[in-house]
Structure formats: C-alpha cells, structure tokens
Amino acid sequence: MTQLHKDEIFFRDGGGVTFSGGEPFMQPEFLLEALDACGRAGYHRALDTCGFVSRSVIVDSVKRADLYLYDVKHMDPERHKEYTGVDNVVILENLRAISDAGAKINIRVPFMPGLNSGDENMHALGRFVRPLKGITGVNILPYHTVAKGKHDRWHMEYKLGDLLPPTENQTRHAAAILESYGLKVHIGG
C-alpha cells in the first residue's frame, strides 16, 4: 500500500487501481486483501480477469471490486478449449454469477480473425450478455502482432503463427452484431 499511496493523486482524479496479470485470481488471498486495503483508502478498484476461478472466490470479490474487465474469448466451449486449454463453462457461469451479485462489468473480447470473429460467435455473445445486469459495455480488442516480436527475441514459439489483425470492416461488422442486441460497443481498450 505504501507504493500505491505514492500515486494517490492519480487515484483521486478519476483513476484507480486495476488488478491484472496474468490472472489476478491466481493469488486469491492476496487479491482480496489488496482489494480491501484499496477500498479502505478510497481507491476505485478494477479487476481484469478471464473468470476461470472458483465461484466462491469471484463472488466474494464482488463486494470488494468496483468494476470487472471480463474477457470473453469464445462462446463455444470446444473452440474455447482448443485455443486456451480450458472450456468456457466456469467462465460463463462466473460471469452470470457476478452479474447476479450486482457487479459492474465491462466485457472485453480479444478479436481474432478466423478464431472468434465469426457471426455465429458474435450472435452467441450478444444473446448471452444481453440479459445480464451491470454490463457497462463491450470492448472489441482487435488482435495485433506486438507479442510476435517479443516471442522472436526470446526464441519462443508464437502459436498464432501468421494470424493477421482484423480489418476495420471485420471489426465494425462484429460491433454492429453486438449493437443489434442493445449492447454499448467500443472498438479498442
């Protein structure tokens, strides 16, 4: 907290503390304690998560967090597992659970052509998110190749190969589908 207090002027002027990673819920005890400490200090608290966490822990965090930045990578459980190593059942159940518990949630979609950019996936996302409470909006985050250079420098395999960023038309088309469900959509972070 001592380190955070040094930046307090920024937190009081519309800023706050965002817990991200990796995955902040990988250290649940520390995370919940840090959220409590930031709350006592009056700081706005955001959690950037994929939601793949114990239901009890994520629901317990709702009274401690002011906003969730919640990644939804794919609506199909098998495709989600193919790309991430786990299916999305827990992730979507947790999204519904924190919505029911009163959380404010911004949905974030890492948008990758050919992987999750299809109309069927966007419609499935719109149908799932539309009835949820507390949704502040959906951010479509167009894929970029910045990480490829890092992987090259570190001699690591870049698993997305030659995937290209989406075109503006692809991104706008996905946004239009989500907007047709009454969702407020923003392209970019």
Backbone as ProteinMPNN parsed JSONL, in Angstrom:
{"seq_chain_A": "MTQLHKDEIFFRDGGGVTFSGGEPFMQPEFLLEALDACGRAGYHRALDTCGFVSRSVIVDSVKRADLYLYDVKHMDPERHKEYTGVDNVVILENLRAISDAGAKINIRVPFMPGLNSGDENMHALGRFVRPLKGITGVNILPYHTVAKGKHDRWHMEYKLGDLLPPTENQTRHAAAILESYGLKVHIGG", "coords_chain_A": {"N_chain_A": [[0.83, -1.196, 0.0], [2.049, 1.154, 0.59], [3.5, 1.821, -1.688], [1.392, 2.278, -3.479], [0.17, 4.503, -2.306], [1.886, 6.53, -3.052], [1.086, 7.232, -5.575], [-1.35, 8.339, -5.212], [-2.585, 10.773, -5.903], [-3.34, 10.44, -8.545], [-5.293, 8.487, -8.358], [-7.35, 9.784, -7.112], [-8.287, 11.478, -8.99], [-10.149, 10.474, -10.839], [-8.896, 8.154, -11.504], [-7.631, 4.923, -10.552], [-7.028, 1.673, -9.129], [-6.038, -1.07, -10.982], [-6.238, -4.471, -11.006], [-4.463, -6.88, -12.575], [-2.824, -9.099, -14.843], [-1.175, -11.667, -16.375], [-3.388, -13.482, -14.391], [-5.27, -12.133, -11.905], [-6.677, -13.562, -9.949], [-5.157, -15.777, -9.429], [-3.778, -15.547, -7.136], [-5.611, -15.576, -4.768], [-6.046, -14.934, -1.973], [-4.236, -12.842, -1.427], [-5.157, -11.025, -3.354], [-7.835, -10.442, -2.5], [-7.317, -9.28, -0.004], [-5.788, -7.073, -0.83], [-7.674, -5.714, -2.386], [-9.489, -5.033, -0.359], [-7.845, -3.315, 1.189], [-7.361, -1.249, -0.648], [-9.956, -0.357, -0.949], [-10.485, 0.633, 1.642], [-8.792, 2.794, 1.533], [-10.107, 4.352, -0.215], [-9.837, 4.061, -2.965], [-10.714, 3.544, -6.383], [-11.459, 0.336, -7.623], [-10.546, -2.026, -9.959], [-10.892, -5.144, -11.647], [-9.178, -7.131, -13.854], [-9.936, -9.866, -15.555], [-10.114, -13.326, -16.619], [-12.005, -14.89, -15.584], [-11.806, -17.577, -14.922], [-11.977, -19.162, -12.303], [-12.495, -20.119, -8.878], [-15.911, -20.264, -7.987], [-16.843, -19.327, -5.479], [-14.793, -17.607, -4.663], [-14.72, -15.609, -6.68], [-17.301, -14.538, -6.48], [-17.184, -13.629, -3.883], [-15.47, -11.52, -4.265], [-17.006, -9.514, -5.378], [-18.206, -7.609, -3.657], [-16.001, -6.187, -3.087], [-14.828, -5.089, -5.331], [-14.995, -2.498, -7.78], [-15.356, -2.552, -10.495], [-15.371, -4.896, -13.135], [-13.227, -6.044, -15.629], [-13.846, -8.086, -17.97], [-12.814, -10.828, -19.68], [-14.019, -12.396, -22.579], [-13.423, -14.917, -24.57], [-14.291, -16.861, -26.431], [-17.443, -18.198, -27.371], [-18.183, -20.835, -27.821], [-17.718, -23.84, -26.151], [-15.926, -25.938, -26.893], [-14.308, -24.813, -28.923], [-13.226, -22.751, -27.411], [-11.72, -24.231, -25.586], [-9.902, -25.399, -27.342], [-8.351, -23.186, -28.085], [-7.496, -22.053, -25.676], [-6.972, -23.981, -23.771], [-8.753, -24.648, -21.782], [-12.279, -25.249, -21.279], [-15.131, -23.013, -21.585], [-17.094, -23.078, -19.643], [-17.058, -22.692, -16.771], [-16.151, -20.057, -16.803], [-18.226, -18.601, -18.102], [-20.354, -19.218, -16.388], [-19.421, -17.992, -14.054], [-19.391, -15.338, -14.891], [-22.128, -14.852, -15.165], [-22.808, -15.259, -12.476], [-21.462, -13.157, -11.069], [-22.724, -11.02, -12.206], [-25.355, -11.432, -11.31], [-24.833, -10.991, -8.644], [-24.524, -8.301, -8.475], [-22.382, -6.94, -9.664], [-20.491, -4.462, -11.535], [-19.712, -4.613, -14.897], [-17.452, -4.764, -17.562], [-17.327, -6.116, -20.642], [-14.766, -7.728, -22.406], [-13.466, -8.463, -25.51], [-11.046, -10.219, -26.985], [-10.309, -9.907, -30.23], [-10.011, -11.958, -32.921], [-9.341, -12.684, -36.205], [-10.867, -15.381, -37.875], [-10.624, -17.026, -35.678], [-12.305, -16.236, -33.488], [-14.016, -14.493, -34.673], [-16.292, -14.926, -36.131], [-19.701, -14.593, -37.314], [-21.585, -16.247, -35.997], [-20.414, -16.687, -33.471], [-20.35, -14.05, -32.497], [-23.089, -13.436, -32.402], [-23.883, -15.359, -30.514], [-22.519, -14.407, -28.28], [-23.779, -11.901, -27.972], [-26.424, -12.749, -27.397], [-25.974, -14.047, -24.965], [-24.932, -12.049, -23.254], [-26.777, -9.937, -23.303], [-29.094, -10.279, -21.434], [-27.828, -9.992, -18.98], [-27.172, -8.299, -15.881], [-25.731, -5.131, -14.952], [-23.873, -4.668, -16.965], [-21.553, -2.616, -18.412], [-20.629, -2.149, -20.909], [-19.211, -3.362, -24.037], [-16.033, -4.135, -25.077], [-14.384, -4.467, -28.054], [-11.418, -5.859, -28.793], [-9.153, -5.511, -31.087], [-7.023, -7.947, -32.486], [-3.459, -7.788, -32.47], [-0.03, -7.773, -33.621], [2.039, -7.325, -31.835], [3.105, -8.92, -29.754], [4.382, -10.933, -31.142], [6.962, -10.131, -31.927], [8.252, -10.059, -29.441], [8.211, -12.763, -28.746], [9.851, -13.756, -30.778], [12.326, -12.527, -30.129], [12.866, -13.802, -27.724], [13.161, -16.352, -28.506], [10.946, -18.039, -28.553], [8.154, -20.117, -29.347], [5.65, -18.771, -31.387], [2.423, -19.151, -31.13], [0.272, -18.262, -32.615], [1.087, -17.997, -35.133], [0.983, -16.851, -38.387], [-1.198, -15.194, -38.133], [-3.209, -12.498, -39.026], [-4.005, -9.078, -38.14], [-7.446, -8.024, -37.607], [-9.468, -6.598, -40.231], [-10.699, -3.234, -40.592], [-13.328, -3.294, -41.479], [-14.144, -5.916, -40.733], [-14.047, -5.693, -37.962], [-15.859, -3.605, -37.439], [-18.171, -4.83, -38.394], [-18.533, -6.938, -36.549], [-18.966, -5.377, -34.277], [-21.388, -4.17, -34.996], [-23.111, -6.37, -34.979], [-23.139, -7.02, -32.22], [-24.153, -4.621, -31.216], [-26.717, -4.804, -32.201], [-27.987, -6.257, -30.303], [-28.535, -4.49, -28.378], [-26.344, -3.681, -26.962], [-23.759, -1.585, -25.682], [-21.053, -0.79, -27.543], [-17.556, -0.614, -27.919], [-14.714, -0.09, -29.888], [-11.542, -1.196, -29.348], [-9.354, -0.653, -26.457]], "CA_chain_A": [[0.0, 0.0, 0.0], [2.939, 2.315, 0.612], [3.787, 2.152, -3.084], [0.176, 2.839, -4.065], [-0.079, 5.841, -1.76], [2.717, 7.495, -3.787], [0.34, 7.633, -6.776], [-2.708, 8.632, -4.763], [-3.158, 11.924, -6.612], [-3.961, 9.95, -9.777], [-6.483, 7.718, -7.998], [-8.395, 10.709, -6.674], [-8.691, 12.281, -10.133], [-10.803, 9.614, -11.818], [-8.134, 6.926, -11.714], [-7.818, 3.883, -9.56], [-6.109, 0.547, -9.174], [-6.508, -2.21, -11.757], [-5.527, -5.716, -10.746], [-4.437, -7.643, -13.818], [-1.732, -10.065, -14.802], [-1.725, -12.912, -15.916], [-4.724, -13.583, -13.807], [-5.169, -11.718, -10.505], [-7.261, -14.552, -9.045], [-4.196, -16.843, -9.148], [-3.375, -15.313, -5.744], [-6.885, -15.053, -4.269], [-5.985, -14.332, -0.637], [-3.585, -11.544, -1.579], [-6.04, -10.153, -4.122], [-8.949, -9.972, -1.675], [-6.759, -8.362, 1.0], [-5.403, -5.833, -1.513], [-8.919, -5.017, -2.722], [-9.988, -4.44, 0.888], [-6.981, -2.19, 1.562], [-7.633, -0.155, -1.589], [-11.283, 0.161, -0.603], [-10.353, 1.458, 2.848], [-8.105, 4.027, 1.138], [-10.997, 5.112, -1.09], [-9.427, 3.927, -4.36], [-11.538, 2.758, -7.302], [-10.806, -0.956, -7.804], [-10.969, -2.794, -11.129], [-10.297, -6.47, -11.798], [-9.069, -7.606, -15.228], [-9.949, -11.31, -15.335], [-10.752, -14.233, -17.577], [-13.111, -15.516, -14.872], [-11.581, -19.002, -14.669], [-11.643, -19.116, -10.884], [-13.52, -20.687, -8.003], [-17.12, -19.449, -7.898], [-16.942, -18.649, -4.183], [-13.812, -16.513, -4.604], [-15.098, -14.488, -7.544], [-18.498, -13.905, -5.919], [-16.73, -12.9, -2.699], [-14.782, -10.294, -4.69], [-17.957, -8.518, -5.896], [-18.384, -6.512, -2.7], [-14.707, -5.521, -2.928], [-14.393, -4.509, -6.607], [-15.91, -1.51, -8.356], [-15.54, -2.834, -11.913], [-14.691, -6.058, -13.709], [-12.873, -6.063, -17.046], [-14.05, -9.529, -18.045], [-12.521, -11.364, -21.007], [-14.782, -13.5, -23.162], [-12.626, -15.213, -25.756], [-15.098, -17.601, -27.401], [-18.677, -18.686, -26.76], [-18.275, -22.281, -27.976], [-16.794, -24.426, -25.173], [-14.867, -26.729, -27.533], [-13.368, -23.879, -29.568], [-12.528, -22.07, -26.32], [-10.716, -25.169, -25.069], [-8.883, -25.548, -28.382], [-7.476, -22.013, -28.118], [-6.994, -21.619, -24.365], [-6.646, -25.117, -22.923], [-9.895, -24.954, -20.908], [-13.542, -24.815, -21.871], [-15.6, -21.732, -21.031], [-18.273, -23.276, -18.803], [-16.849, -21.979, -15.499], [-16.002, -18.631, -17.115], [-19.546, -18.019, -18.359], [-21.137, -19.329, -15.152], [-18.945, -16.952, -13.138], [-19.865, -14.052, -15.404], [-23.533, -14.752, -14.762], [-22.87, -15.173, -11.009], [-21.112, -11.814, -10.576], [-23.806, -10.143, -12.657], [-26.453, -11.62, -10.359], [-24.413, -10.471, -7.336], [-24.526, -6.842, -8.509], [-21.135, -6.365, -10.172], [-20.415, -3.677, -12.768], [-18.867, -5.453, -15.738], [-17.152, -4.404, -18.935], [-16.917, -7.311, -21.379], [-13.646, -7.469, -23.312], [-13.368, -9.551, -26.48], [-9.864, -10.22, -27.851], [-10.962, -10.196, -31.511], [-9.002, -12.553, -33.785], [-9.954, -13.205, -37.43], [-10.814, -16.816, -38.088], [-10.655, -17.764, -34.414], [-13.548, -15.917, -32.76], [-14.624, -13.343, -35.345], [-17.453, -15.325, -36.921], [-21.021, -14.07, -36.949], [-22.231, -17.143, -35.03], [-19.838, -16.406, -32.152], [-20.775, -12.717, -32.058], [-24.506, -13.544, -32.024], [-23.946, -16.111, -29.252], [-22.091, -13.477, -27.232], [-24.863, -10.935, -27.779], [-27.541, -13.414, -26.711], [-25.592, -14.361, -23.584], [-24.672, -10.84, -22.459], [-27.943, -9.038, -23.268], [-29.917, -10.296, -20.214], [-27.056, -9.807, -17.753], [-27.257, -6.995, -15.207], [-24.466, -4.497, -14.611], [-22.942, -4.584, -18.094], [-21.283, -1.221, -18.764], [-20.318, -2.101, -22.324], [-18.385, -4.421, -24.606], [-14.884, -3.649, -25.831], [-13.769, -5.37, -29.024], [-9.986, -5.569, -28.777], [-8.597, -6.13, -32.286], [-5.736, -8.627, -32.382], [-2.299, -7.135, -33.081], [1.123, -8.674, -33.655], [3.114, -6.814, -30.979], [3.727, -10.003, -28.981], [5.19, -11.79, -32.006], [8.347, -9.687, -31.828], [8.785, -10.496, -28.142], [8.451, -14.204, -28.838], [11.022, -13.937, -31.634], [13.522, -12.146, -29.36], [13.099, -14.768, -26.644], [13.24, -17.662, -29.151], [9.772, -18.806, -28.131], [7.186, -20.363, -30.411], [4.478, -17.894, -31.4], [1.408, -20.124, -31.527], [-0.716, -17.704, -33.542], [1.685, -18.058, -36.458], [0.882, -15.7, -39.283], [-2.506, -14.559, -37.998], [-3.18, -11.062, -39.293], [-5.029, -8.302, -37.428], [-8.696, -7.892, -38.361], [-9.663, -5.362, -40.98], [-11.665, -2.321, -39.984], [-14.67, -3.785, -41.824], [-14.448, -7.072, -39.886], [-14.263, -5.225, -36.595], [-17.125, -2.86, -37.422], [-19.253, -5.802, -38.585], [-18.738, -7.591, -35.246], [-19.573, -4.374, -33.39], [-22.793, -3.997, -35.398], [-23.868, -7.53, -34.48], [-23.334, -6.862, -30.773], [-25.05, -3.474, -31.007], [-28.09, -5.228, -32.513], [-28.527, -6.813, -29.056], [-28.707, -3.393, -27.429], [-25.128, -3.506, -26.175], [-22.894, -0.448, -25.98], [-19.819, -1.405, -28.026], [-16.428, 0.269, -28.208], [-13.607, -0.805, -30.515], [-10.294, -0.855, -28.67], [-9.353, -0.739, -24.99]], "C_chain_A": [[0.867, 1.249, 0.0], [3.236, 2.77, -0.808], [2.565, 2.792, -3.75], [-0.088, 4.254, -3.577], [0.739, 6.913, -2.479], [1.988, 8.037, -5.02], [-1.078, 8.075, -6.461], [-3.354, 9.79, -5.518], [-3.863, 11.487, -7.897], [-5.257, 9.198, -9.48], [-7.639, 8.636, -7.641], [-8.947, 11.542, -7.835], [-9.276, 11.395, -11.237], [-10.057, 8.33, -12.103], [-8.458, 5.902, -10.655], [-6.775, 2.809, -9.732], [-6.761, -0.569, -9.978], [-5.621, -3.403, -11.452], [-5.623, -6.561, -12.003], [-3.292, -8.64, -13.739], [-1.322, -10.442, -16.198], [-3.179, -12.806, -15.459], [-4.649, -13.241, -12.329], [-5.727, -12.743, -9.522], [-6.34, -15.748, -8.803], [-3.646, -16.72, -7.724], [-4.589, -14.757, -4.995], [-6.808, -14.38, -2.903], [-5.367, -12.942, -0.714], [-4.515, -10.562, -2.285], [-7.154, -9.588, -3.247], [-8.472, -9.003, -0.599], [-6.393, -7.021, 0.363], [-6.636, -5.031, -1.921], [-9.497, -4.331, -1.491], [-9.177, -3.21, 1.27], [-7.221, -0.997, 0.644], [-8.998, 0.461, -1.314], [-11.234, 1.057, 0.62], [-9.689, 2.797, 2.537], [-8.963, 4.882, 0.204], [-10.641, 5.041, -2.561], [-10.465, 3.127, -5.149], [-10.76, 1.482, -7.621], [-11.404, -1.689, -8.998], [-10.212, -4.116, -11.162], [-10.339, -6.871, -13.261], [-8.909, -9.121, -15.156], [-10.528, -12.073, -16.515], [-11.892, -14.987, -16.913], [-12.956, -16.998, -14.606], [-11.043, -19.156, -13.251], [-12.775, -19.777, -10.107], [-14.702, -19.732, -7.889], [-17.157, -18.683, -6.585], [-15.985, -17.468, -4.098], [-14.268, -15.339, -5.456], [-16.346, -13.786, -7.014], [-18.13, -13.108, -4.671], [-16.056, -11.58, -3.077], [-15.742, -9.188, -5.105], [-18.12, -7.348, -4.937], [-17.096, -5.71, -2.509], [-14.254, -4.774, -4.189], [-15.452, -3.544, -7.132], [-16.241, -1.811, -9.812], [-14.762, -4.086, -12.274], [-14.442, -5.788, -15.181], [-12.785, -7.55, -17.375], [-13.855, -10.018, -19.468], [-13.484, -12.478, -21.377], [-14.125, -13.787, -24.505], [-13.401, -15.965, -26.832], [-16.322, -18.14, -26.685], [-18.825, -20.204, -26.863], [-17.26, -22.95, -27.045], [-15.651, -25.22, -25.809], [-13.838, -25.834, -28.22], [-12.568, -23.13, -28.508], [-11.411, -22.965, -25.786], [-9.573, -25.343, -26.065], [-7.872, -24.401, -28.332], [-6.846, -21.668, -26.776], [-6.565, -22.761, -23.451], [-7.748, -25.5, -21.949], [-11.181, -24.551, -21.624], [-14.025, -23.559, -21.138], [-16.759, -21.873, -20.049], [-18.152, -22.504, -17.491], [-16.808, -20.474, -15.735], [-17.367, -17.973, -17.307], [-20.452, -18.118, -17.134], [-20.723, -18.248, -14.151], [-19.37, -15.563, -13.592], [-21.32, -13.835, -14.998], [-23.637, -14.559, -13.238], [-22.51, -13.779, -10.505], [-22.127, -10.783, -11.046], [-24.969, -10.218, -11.675], [-26.128, -11.033, -8.988], [-24.277, -8.948, -7.323], [-23.265, -6.181, -9.019], [-21.383, -5.452, -11.37], [-19.361, -4.355, -13.632], [-18.703, -4.839, -17.119], [-16.629, -5.665, -19.61], [-15.82, -6.916, -22.361], [-13.453, -8.695, -24.206], [-12.08, -9.395, -27.279], [-10.309, -10.755, -29.214], [-9.93, -10.658, -32.532], [-9.657, -13.194, -35.004], [-9.761, -14.713, -37.567], [-10.856, -17.638, -36.814], [-11.953, -17.509, -33.659], [-14.34, -14.794, -33.42], [-15.906, -13.672, -36.1], [-18.763, -14.764, -36.395], [-21.687, -14.924, -35.873], [-21.719, -16.867, -33.613], [-20.3, -15.05, -31.626], [-22.252, -12.723, -31.647], [-24.657, -14.291, -30.694], [-23.537, -15.22, -28.082], [-23.192, -12.468, -26.935], [-26.036, -11.526, -27.024], [-27.217, -13.689, -25.247], [-25.52, -13.103, -22.724], [-25.922, -9.978, -22.29], [-28.739, -9.108, -21.967], [-29.148, -10.055, -18.913], [-27.238, -8.405, -17.199], [-25.845, -6.448, -15.013], [-23.469, -4.365, -15.743], [-22.787, -3.115, -18.49], [-20.972, -1.056, -20.243], [-19.496, -3.304, -22.733], [-17.262, -3.747, -25.379], [-14.403, -4.752, -26.762], [-12.312, -4.944, -29.127], [-9.337, -6.25, -29.977], [-7.204, -6.722, -32.027], [-4.663, -7.774, -33.052], [-1.104, -8.066, -32.932], [2.278, -8.21, -32.775], [3.844, -7.948, -30.263], [4.621, -10.894, -29.836], [6.659, -11.409, -31.927], [9.004, -10.109, -30.524], [9.109, -11.985, -28.176], [9.694, -14.481, -29.679], [12.308, -13.632, -30.864], [13.876, -13.182, -28.298], [13.177, -16.206, -27.173], [12.139, -18.598, -28.647], [8.848, -18.992, -29.33], [6.013, -19.395, -30.269], [3.332, -18.698, -31.984], [0.359, -19.577, -32.486], [-0.157, -17.563, -34.95], [1.581, -16.761, -37.224], [-0.491, -15.045, -39.239], [-2.365, -13.051, -38.186], [-4.231, -10.348, -38.45], [-6.306, -8.211, -38.264], [-8.717, -6.588, -39.149], [-10.659, -4.483, -40.226], [-13.093, -2.791, -40.265], [-15.071, -4.984, -40.967], [-14.814, -6.625, -38.472], [-15.583, -4.476, -36.485], [-18.332, -3.797, -37.585], [-19.566, -6.512, -37.26], [-19.408, -6.632, -34.272], [-21.054, -4.2, -33.712], [-23.653, -5.167, -34.917], [-24.151, -7.36, -32.994], [-24.267, -5.696, -30.462], [-26.501, -3.846, -31.294], [-28.765, -5.889, -31.31], [-28.684, -5.743, -27.982], [-27.486, -3.136, -26.569], [-24.362, -2.271, -26.629], [-21.513, -1.017, -26.314], [-18.785, -0.332, -28.326], [-15.333, -0.589, -28.831], [-12.316, -0.29, -29.906], [-10.481, -0.87, -27.162], [-9.957, 0.445, -24.364]], "O_chain_A": [[0.467, 2.286, -0.529], [3.226, 3.966, -1.097], [2.706, 3.753, -4.507], [-0.522, 5.109, -4.349], [0.337, 8.076, -2.517], [2.24, 9.161, -5.454], [-1.914, 8.172, -7.359], [-4.563, 9.775, -5.746], [-4.863, 12.086, -8.294], [-6.209, 9.264, -10.258], [-8.797, 8.279, -7.854], [-9.956, 12.231, -7.682], [-8.943, 11.547, -12.412], [-10.537, 7.495, -12.87], [-9.457, 6.019, -9.946], [-5.761, 3.01, -10.401], [-7.892, -0.969, -9.699], [-4.402, -3.347, -11.622], [-6.715, -6.917, -12.446], [-2.848, -8.981, -12.643], [-1.152, -9.595, -17.074], [-4.027, -12.146, -16.06], [-4.028, -13.978, -11.563], [-5.291, -12.787, -8.372], [-6.701, -16.648, -8.045], [-3.109, -17.683, -7.178], [-4.594, -13.583, -4.625], [-7.447, -13.349, -2.696], [-5.893, -11.985, -0.147], [-4.646, -9.411, -1.869], [-7.391, -8.38, -3.254], [-9.146, -8.013, -0.313], [-6.652, -5.964, 0.938], [-6.642, -3.805, -1.815], [-9.944, -3.186, -1.564], [-9.742, -2.179, 1.633], [-7.279, 0.141, 1.108], [-9.169, 1.673, -1.437], [-11.86, 2.116, 0.646], [-9.973, 3.807, 3.182], [-8.589, 6.006, -0.131], [-11.096, 5.878, -3.341], [-11.024, 2.154, -4.644], [-9.553, 1.529, -7.862], [-12.607, -1.944, -9.047], [-9.051, -4.197, -10.761], [-11.416, -6.944, -13.853], [-7.86, -9.612, -14.739], [-11.318, -11.545, -17.298], [-12.669, -15.654, -17.596], [-13.89, -17.627, -14.109], [-9.838, -19.263, -13.027], [-13.875, -19.966, -10.627], [-14.516, -18.528, -7.714], [-17.474, -17.493, -6.582], [-16.328, -16.436, -3.523], [-14.211, -14.193, -5.01], [-16.44, -12.561, -7.09], [-18.691, -12.041, -4.423], [-16.07, -10.629, -2.295], [-15.337, -8.028, -5.178], [-18.166, -6.199, -5.377], [-17.102, -4.674, -1.845], [-13.379, -3.912, -4.109], [-16.651, -3.756, -6.947], [-17.279, -1.382, -10.316], [-13.653, -4.313, -11.792], [-15.342, -5.352, -15.9], [-11.776, -8.197, -17.094], [-14.628, -9.673, -20.362], [-13.734, -13.389, -20.587], [-14.249, -13.01, -25.453], [-13.19, -15.73, -28.022], [-16.243, -18.501, -25.511], [-19.537, -20.799, -26.054], [-16.066, -22.664, -27.134], [-14.525, -25.179, -25.315], [-12.635, -26.071, -28.111], [-11.371, -22.898, -28.679], [-10.291, -22.505, -25.562], [-8.409, -25.425, -25.672], [-6.675, -24.619, -28.516], [-5.778, -21.057, -26.733], [-5.869, -22.533, -22.461], [-7.689, -26.572, -21.347], [-11.187, -23.644, -22.457], [-13.392, -23.107, -20.184], [-17.352, -20.867, -19.661], [-19.052, -21.741, -17.138], [-17.368, -19.705, -14.953], [-17.634, -16.913, -16.742], [-21.234, -17.205, -16.867], [-21.572, -17.659, -13.481], [-19.675, -14.705, -12.764], [-21.69, -12.754, -14.54], [-24.467, -13.78, -12.77], [-23.176, -13.262, -9.608], [-22.365, -9.786, -10.365], [-25.505, -9.191, -11.258], [-27.028, -10.626, -8.253], [-23.953, -8.363, -6.29], [-23.084, -4.978, -8.831], [-22.343, -5.633, -12.119], [-18.256, -4.639, -13.17], [-19.676, -4.447, -17.763], [-15.609, -6.218, -19.2], [-15.926, -5.907, -23.057], [-13.299, -9.815, -23.72], [-12.007, -8.538, -28.16], [-10.648, -11.932, -29.334], [-9.081, -9.879, -32.965], [-10.437, -14.136, -34.866], [-8.662, -15.243, -37.4], [-11.103, -18.843, -36.871], [-12.626, -18.45, -33.238], [-15.23, -14.21, -32.802], [-16.539, -12.774, -36.656], [-18.917, -14.498, -35.203], [-22.286, -14.389, -34.941], [-22.505, -16.82, -32.666], [-20.607, -14.915, -30.442], [-22.624, -12.089, -30.66], [-25.462, -13.901, -29.848], [-24.145, -15.278, -27.014], [-23.503, -12.21, -25.773], [-26.586, -10.894, -26.121], [-28.089, -13.576, -24.385], [-25.997, -13.098, -21.589], [-26.106, -9.355, -21.245], [-29.047, -8.05, -21.418], [-29.76, -9.927, -17.852], [-27.432, -7.446, -17.946], [-24.882, -7.209, -14.921], [-22.322, -3.984, -15.507], [-23.759, -2.453, -18.854], [-21.043, 0.052, -20.774], [-19.132, -4.146, -21.912], [-17.508, -2.894, -26.232], [-14.054, -5.844, -26.313], [-12.01, -3.811, -29.5], [-9.002, -7.432, -29.909], [-6.337, -6.081, -31.433], [-4.915, -7.122, -34.066], [-1.17, -9.045, -32.189], [3.404, -8.671, -32.961], [5.072, -7.934, -30.176], [5.525, -11.543, -29.312], [7.519, -12.288, -31.866], [10.179, -10.476, -30.505], [10.157, -12.412, -27.691], [10.5, -15.344, -29.332], [13.271, -14.394, -30.94], [15.051, -13.408, -28.011], [13.25, -17.157, -26.395], [12.372, -19.772, -28.359], [8.772, -18.137, -30.212], [5.458, -19.221, -29.184], [3.27, -18.907, -33.196], [-0.37, -20.351, -33.108], [-0.838, -17.073, -35.851], [2.032, -15.71, -36.769], [-0.903, -14.407, -40.208], [-1.505, -12.415, -37.576], [-5.241, -10.949, -38.084], [-6.254, -8.309, -39.49], [-8.071, -5.608, -38.779], [-11.368, -4.949, -39.334], [-13.963, -2.701, -39.399], [-16.216, -5.066, -40.521], [-15.768, -7.121, -37.873], [-16.342, -4.69, -35.54], [-19.382, -3.576, -36.983], [-20.732, -6.665, -36.897], [-20.31, -7.021, -33.53], [-21.88, -4.095, -32.806], [-24.793, -4.971, -34.497], [-25.287, -7.54, -32.557], [-25.081, -5.781, -29.542], [-27.416, -3.273, -30.703], [-29.984, -6.062, -31.301], [-28.936, -6.054, -26.818], [-27.577, -2.445, -25.554], [-24.323, -1.955, -27.818], [-20.879, -1.65, -25.47], [-19.091, 0.711, -28.903], [-15.057, -1.691, -28.356], [-12.032, 0.907, -29.944], [-11.583, -1.068, -26.65], [-10.032, 0.525, -23.138]]}, "name": "protein", "num_of_chains": 1, "seq": "MTQLHKDEIFFRDGGGVTFSGGEPFMQPEFLLEALDACGRAGYHRALDTCGFVSRSVIVDSVKRADLYLYDVKHMDPERHKEYTGVDNVVILENLRAISDAGAKINIRVPFMPGLNSGDENMHALGRFVRPLKGITGVNILPYHTVAKGKHDRWHMEYKLGDLLPPTENQTRHAAAILESYGLKVHIGG"}
